[in-house]
Amino acid sequence: AVVSTQSTGQRKQSKVPTAWDKKARRNIVFGGYNFDDIQESHMCSKLYHTKRKVLSLKNYHDEARAMRDIEKFLAHPVVLFKVHHTLWEDIVEEMICKLCSEKPELNLNVNSAMNSIISNEADYVLPECIQGITETPHGPVTEQSFIVVIGTTDAVNENQVVMALLEQPFNFGKMAEEIRFICIVLCPHKTKQTKSAIQVARTYATLLADDRLRHNLLNTHSPEEFAHEFELECTRIHKEHERREKIATMSVKSKADDKRNQWVPGKDMLNDFKNRIKYYPSDYTKDVRDCISIQKIISTTLFLYFSLLLPGISMGVLDAKYTGGRIDSKSVIIAQALSGILWGLFGGQPLVVIMTTIPIVIYIKI
């Protein structure tokens, strides 16, 4: 997990009186109590509000925006390598200057960017940042090797990211005493929720939360190798995403096969009808193109009409003889016509000829 922290850092030394002036002390009598021996006291000069919020790791497979942010950074990576300073202000300032030199088209004001990262009013180094935490039997432990700093400013029109690898662990204050990796994320104030500063910072914090990646980055010898390790990690994420999609597809296909193999009365007929329904209009219209085609349709219809009518009458006479008049020629012709119409509409093949045959007459006789 990663933890979003506001007001993480060291507080600068401030000159606060350590005790009241002895000359200013006086006897206080209130409610019958005498406070002659009141002890020396300290008074805070300011109050500072801190807030911690636990965030989940970024899911690159479900949140496509995260991968686009990483690919955008890799297209033009801004990386500081083996930075060595004794003051945190110098580290942050060098990273901002590096961003300005690598992307001069931004016309970024260094002071404005610094003010968005550092809270001068409260004298704290990093008012808002994200670090990793690890659950242990003794409680959560903060990962102190990396930190992602968040800054929001109108000096930029889109999200900007700069990374730095420190030469030696640097103390940024409580729970950030051995920082080696710093990532600064600058975002405009007005942006979509998926592009907000906290979401972009969460993307890079999830990457740096992987100790394997941090180990590989520590073994790099140049900014190019540093960026290349991120490219390899991005490739690994893509392959993992493809593997998960393949497994999901196979699972869906397996469920579909199981469902397909399950026997349901009339299922195949219904599937045939669904597959054939889109061709039904063309079965009756595609051959009606000109006078010749219409002539052929009419001649074929008349031929089949008389070809089927006579066998129907003869079979009907036999059926009437064997059934005592309950099934006669009229019934046979009507049944034959209705069967042909229903088959042509719902059978999926309108050219099949439906007619009464001798086997049907024998069946009726028996």
XYZ file of C-alpha atoms in Angstrom:
366
model
C 0.000 0.000 0.000
C 1.020 3.621 -0.319
C 0.262 6.386 2.096
C -0.532 9.922 1.055
C 0.965 12.340 3.502
C 0.404 16.025 3.893
C 3.018 17.955 5.869
C 5.875 15.456 5.886
C 9.301 16.915 6.492
C 11.581 18.827 8.813
C 10.669 22.020 10.549
C 13.158 24.837 10.456
C 14.500 26.272 13.704
C 12.489 29.189 14.985
C 13.364 31.541 17.789
C 10.739 30.926 20.442
C 11.273 32.180 24.014
C 12.220 29.311 26.286
C 10.721 30.890 29.409
C 8.844 33.870 30.625
C 10.813 36.846 31.683
C 11.256 36.688 35.467
C 10.412 40.364 35.751
C 7.085 39.711 34.058
C 6.078 37.056 36.593
C 3.631 38.122 39.227
C 1.457 36.698 41.914
C -1.968 35.526 40.729
C -4.803 35.179 43.176
C -7.959 33.573 41.848
C -10.760 31.805 43.700
C -8.749 31.698 46.912
C -5.758 29.990 45.307
C -2.356 31.633 45.284
C -0.144 30.799 42.293
C 3.027 32.355 43.580
C 5.065 29.321 42.620
C 3.832 29.036 39.007
C 6.250 27.054 36.814
C 7.921 28.340 33.701
C 5.944 27.547 30.499
C 6.408 27.447 26.729
C 3.931 28.827 24.186
C 3.672 27.402 20.642
C 4.041 30.002 17.918
C 1.810 28.179 15.382
C -0.499 25.231 14.900
C 0.007 22.816 12.048
C -2.557 20.399 10.620
C -1.382 17.044 9.284
C -3.455 14.443 7.488
C -2.626 10.894 6.473
C -4.653 8.800 4.069
C -4.001 5.218 2.994
C -4.247 4.635 -0.763
C -4.380 1.383 -2.667
C -1.688 0.494 -5.180
C -2.393 1.451 -8.777
C -3.888 -1.349 -10.849
C -2.282 -0.924 -14.270
C -4.503 -3.607 -15.805
C -7.789 -1.925 -14.897
C -6.713 1.734 -15.009
C -5.509 2.443 -18.545
C -4.681 6.060 -17.699
C -1.748 4.947 -15.535
C 0.069 3.285 -18.429
C -0.469 6.338 -20.634
C 1.129 8.538 -17.950
C 4.185 6.272 -17.761
C 4.547 6.065 -21.545
C 4.301 9.860 -21.737
C 7.141 10.185 -19.211
C 9.295 7.651 -21.074
C 8.824 9.571 -24.327
C 10.870 12.424 -22.802
C 12.251 11.333 -19.403
C 13.577 14.006 -17.063
C 16.001 12.329 -14.667
C 18.669 13.633 -12.288
C 21.367 11.084 -11.502
C 23.519 10.781 -8.380
C 22.398 14.082 -6.869
C 24.422 15.252 -3.900
C 23.316 18.174 -1.717
C 23.228 18.917 1.986
C 19.999 20.942 1.906
C 16.638 19.671 0.740
C 15.862 23.053 -0.869
C 18.840 22.617 -3.188
C 17.674 19.147 -4.219
C 14.175 20.335 -5.092
C 15.488 23.436 -6.851
C 17.919 21.429 -8.984
C 15.111 19.062 -10.014
C 12.884 21.986 -11.038
C 15.744 23.593 -12.952
C 16.400 20.281 -14.706
C 12.745 20.196 -15.789
C 13.011 23.755 -17.105
C 16.193 22.983 -19.078
C 14.827 19.731 -20.559
C 11.486 21.311 -21.512
C 12.081 24.994 -22.253
C 8.721 25.219 -24.034
C 7.016 25.099 -20.625
C 8.334 28.557 -19.655
C 8.141 27.302 -16.085
C 8.802 29.763 -13.291
C 11.157 28.116 -10.791
C 9.934 30.122 -7.814
C 6.301 29.370 -8.581
C 7.041 25.663 -8.880
C 9.064 25.707 -5.652
C 6.237 27.426 -3.789
C 3.790 24.739 -4.941
C 6.024 22.040 -3.435
C 7.324 23.741 -0.292
C 5.086 25.294 2.323
C 6.999 28.347 3.458
C 4.153 29.441 5.657
C 4.445 26.409 7.904
C 8.210 25.996 7.483
C 7.816 22.380 6.446
C 9.706 20.751 3.629
C 7.043 18.722 1.841
C 3.422 19.547 2.660
C 2.017 16.718 0.476
C 3.695 13.521 -0.619
C 3.193 9.770 -1.020
C 5.277 6.999 0.526
C 4.934 3.246 0.738
C 3.917 1.272 3.811
C 4.354 -2.408 4.579
C 2.144 -4.402 6.911
C 4.127 -6.336 9.551
C 3.083 -8.323 12.653
C 4.089 -5.277 14.704
C 2.083 -2.842 12.609
C 2.626 -0.789 9.434
C 6.169 0.241 8.572
C 6.908 3.185 6.286
C 9.192 2.564 3.305
C 11.831 5.281 3.667
C 13.797 4.783 0.463
C 11.486 6.710 -1.885
C 9.080 9.617 -1.796
C 6.744 11.128 -4.385
C 6.218 14.851 -3.901
C 3.036 16.509 -5.146
C 2.720 20.102 -6.291
C -0.242 21.880 -7.868
C 0.367 25.098 -9.753
C -1.104 27.066 -12.619
C 2.408 27.462 -14.027
C 1.923 24.203 -15.973
C -0.869 23.267 -18.367
C -0.402 19.495 -18.107
C 1.183 17.014 -15.725
C 4.967 17.142 -15.459
C 7.204 14.561 -13.774
C 10.880 14.719 -12.803
C 12.832 12.007 -10.973
C 16.099 12.000 -9.082
C 18.410 9.343 -7.688
C 20.387 10.658 -4.716
C 24.002 9.671 -4.291
C 23.538 9.045 -0.584
C 20.438 8.514 1.592
C 18.986 11.880 2.597
C 16.974 12.766 5.680
C 13.709 14.500 4.809
C 12.327 14.248 8.322
C 10.373 11.756 10.350
C 9.581 8.522 8.463
C 11.637 9.825 5.523
C 15.147 9.534 6.865
C 16.833 7.420 4.165
C 15.440 8.724 0.889
C 17.251 7.649 -2.286
C 14.516 8.175 -4.888
C 12.574 11.415 -5.287
C 9.777 11.934 -7.786
C 8.195 15.381 -8.175
C 4.768 15.585 -9.837
C 3.538 19.015 -10.937
C -0.096 19.285 -11.989
C -2.440 22.153 -12.816
C -5.189 22.997 -10.338
C -8.068 22.416 -12.745
C -7.951 18.968 -14.271
C -10.016 15.794 -14.603
C -10.203 13.391 -11.693
C -8.219 10.705 -13.540
C -5.480 13.266 -14.272
C -5.382 14.798 -10.797
C -2.092 15.226 -8.965
C -2.864 12.506 -6.441
C -3.704 9.970 -9.186
C -0.552 10.711 -11.195
C 1.588 10.561 -8.049
C -0.084 7.287 -7.098
C 0.991 5.836 -10.451
C 4.690 6.506 -9.872
C 4.511 5.610 -6.186
C 3.175 2.184 -7.168
C 6.150 1.708 -9.503
C 8.678 2.710 -6.845
C 6.911 0.531 -4.262
C 8.393 -2.492 -6.058
C 11.689 -3.252 -4.273
C 12.904 -5.224 -7.304
C 12.633 -2.121 -9.499
C 14.349 0.035 -6.865
C 17.200 -2.476 -6.674
C 17.647 -2.380 -10.451
C 17.557 1.420 -10.479
C 20.276 1.608 -7.825
C 22.543 -0.468 -10.079
C 22.217 1.893 -13.045
C 25.160 4.101 -14.070
C 23.518 6.840 -16.129
C 20.198 8.629 -16.605
C 19.697 6.650 -19.824
C 20.016 3.334 -17.979
C 17.687 4.693 -15.301
C 15.001 5.443 -17.909
C 15.667 2.107 -19.619
C 14.812 0.247 -16.409
C 11.463 2.028 -16.406
C 10.927 0.942 -20.016
C 11.639 -2.680 -19.063
C 9.176 -2.400 -16.199
C 6.589 -0.946 -18.552
C 7.171 -3.861 -20.960
C 6.782 -6.335 -18.109
C 3.475 -4.718 -17.123
C 2.245 -4.964 -20.727
C 3.146 -8.656 -20.913
C 1.444 -9.307 -17.607
C -1.615 -7.479 -18.875
C -1.676 -9.608 -22.040
C -1.261 -12.777 -19.979
C -4.204 -11.819 -17.755
C -6.334 -10.965 -20.766
C -5.497 -14.334 -22.324
C -6.439 -16.165 -19.139
C -9.655 -14.170 -18.871
C -10.504 -14.914 -22.508
C -9.865 -18.620 -22.017
C -12.029 -18.593 -18.916
C -14.873 -16.874 -20.751
C -14.505 -19.289 -23.681
C -14.551 -22.255 -21.329
C -17.723 -21.010 -19.690
C -19.257 -20.428 -23.122
C -18.343 -23.974 -24.170
C -19.886 -25.383 -21.011
C -23.001 -23.383 -21.629
C -23.058 -24.455 -25.277
C -22.725 -28.118 -24.358
C -25.625 -27.888 -21.954
C -28.728 -29.448 -23.500
C -31.744 -27.151 -23.836
C -34.884 -28.173 -25.785
C -35.111 -26.237 -29.055
C -31.790 -24.440 -28.481
C -30.299 -25.328 -31.872
C -33.461 -24.331 -33.709
C -33.448 -20.997 -31.892
C -29.752 -20.457 -32.736
C -30.407 -21.258 -36.394
C -33.258 -18.793 -36.462
C -31.098 -16.075 -34.831
C -28.298 -16.655 -37.333
C -30.671 -16.711 -40.310
C -33.069 -13.893 -39.441
C -30.854 -11.185 -40.935
C -30.996 -12.908 -44.348
C -34.774 -13.365 -44.468
C -35.591 -10.140 -46.350
C -32.962 -10.839 -49.010
C -34.384 -14.339 -49.604
C -37.500 -12.722 -51.034
C -36.077 -9.586 -52.614
C -32.563 -10.230 -53.961
C -33.785 -12.057 -57.116
C -36.422 -9.461 -58.006
C -34.215 -7.306 -60.213
C -35.912 -6.997 -63.611
C -38.842 -8.247 -65.723
C -37.072 -11.488 -66.624
C -36.509 -12.440 -62.995
C -40.153 -11.630 -62.159
C -41.257 -13.797 -65.100
C -39.170 -16.709 -63.825
C -40.630 -16.365 -60.330
C -44.211 -16.383 -61.638
C -43.615 -19.347 -63.955
C -41.935 -21.356 -61.192
C -44.751 -20.584 -58.764
C -47.444 -21.706 -61.229
C -45.506 -24.850 -62.099
C -45.120 -25.856 -58.445
C -48.736 -24.974 -57.714
C -50.169 -27.394 -60.273
C -47.394 -29.940 -59.683
C -48.322 -30.147 -56.013
C -52.042 -29.647 -56.364
C -52.737 -32.871 -58.324
C -50.780 -35.181 -55.937
C -52.505 -33.456 -53.036
C -55.964 -34.178 -54.529
C -55.124 -37.816 -55.265
C -53.640 -38.384 -51.839
C -56.640 -36.657 -50.283
C -59.002 -39.102 -52.035
C -57.080 -42.048 -50.575
C -57.046 -40.438 -47.119
C -60.819 -39.876 -47.308
C -61.293 -43.556 -48.206
C -59.165 -44.815 -45.330
C -60.487 -42.330 -42.713
C -64.151 -42.450 -43.607
C -64.154 -38.889 -44.921
C -62.577 -37.275 -41.855
C -59.470 -36.327 -43.887
C -60.331 -35.416 -47.474
C -58.641 -33.625 -50.386
C -59.637 -30.193 -49.058
C -57.981 -30.877 -45.686
C -54.830 -32.180 -47.372
C -54.499 -29.107 -49.633
C -55.028 -26.680 -46.713
C -52.531 -28.540 -44.502
C -50.003 -28.693 -47.318
C -50.348 -24.941 -48.009
C -50.023 -23.949 -44.354
C -47.007 -26.227 -43.914
C -45.248 -24.685 -46.916
C -45.940 -21.118 -45.738
C -44.759 -21.760 -42.155
C -41.665 -23.591 -43.367
C -40.794 -20.791 -45.776
C -41.105 -18.185 -43.019
C -39.433 -19.982 -40.124
C -37.533 -22.907 -41.625
C -34.565 -20.831 -42.765
C -34.752 -22.267 -46.300
C -37.780 -21.090 -48.313
C -36.945 -23.218 -51.405
C -37.877 -26.541 -49.751
C -40.997 -28.074 -51.350
C -43.625 -29.378 -48.903
C -46.066 -31.966 -50.238
C -48.058 -35.063 -49.284
C -46.437 -38.386 -50.235
C -47.387 -42.076 -50.348
C -45.638 -42.948 -47.040
C -47.935 -40.459 -45.266
C -51.018 -42.098 -46.831
C -49.771 -45.563 -45.734
C -49.187 -44.216 -42.207
C -52.743 -42.824 -42.109
C -54.140 -46.164 -43.354
C -52.311 -48.118 -40.664
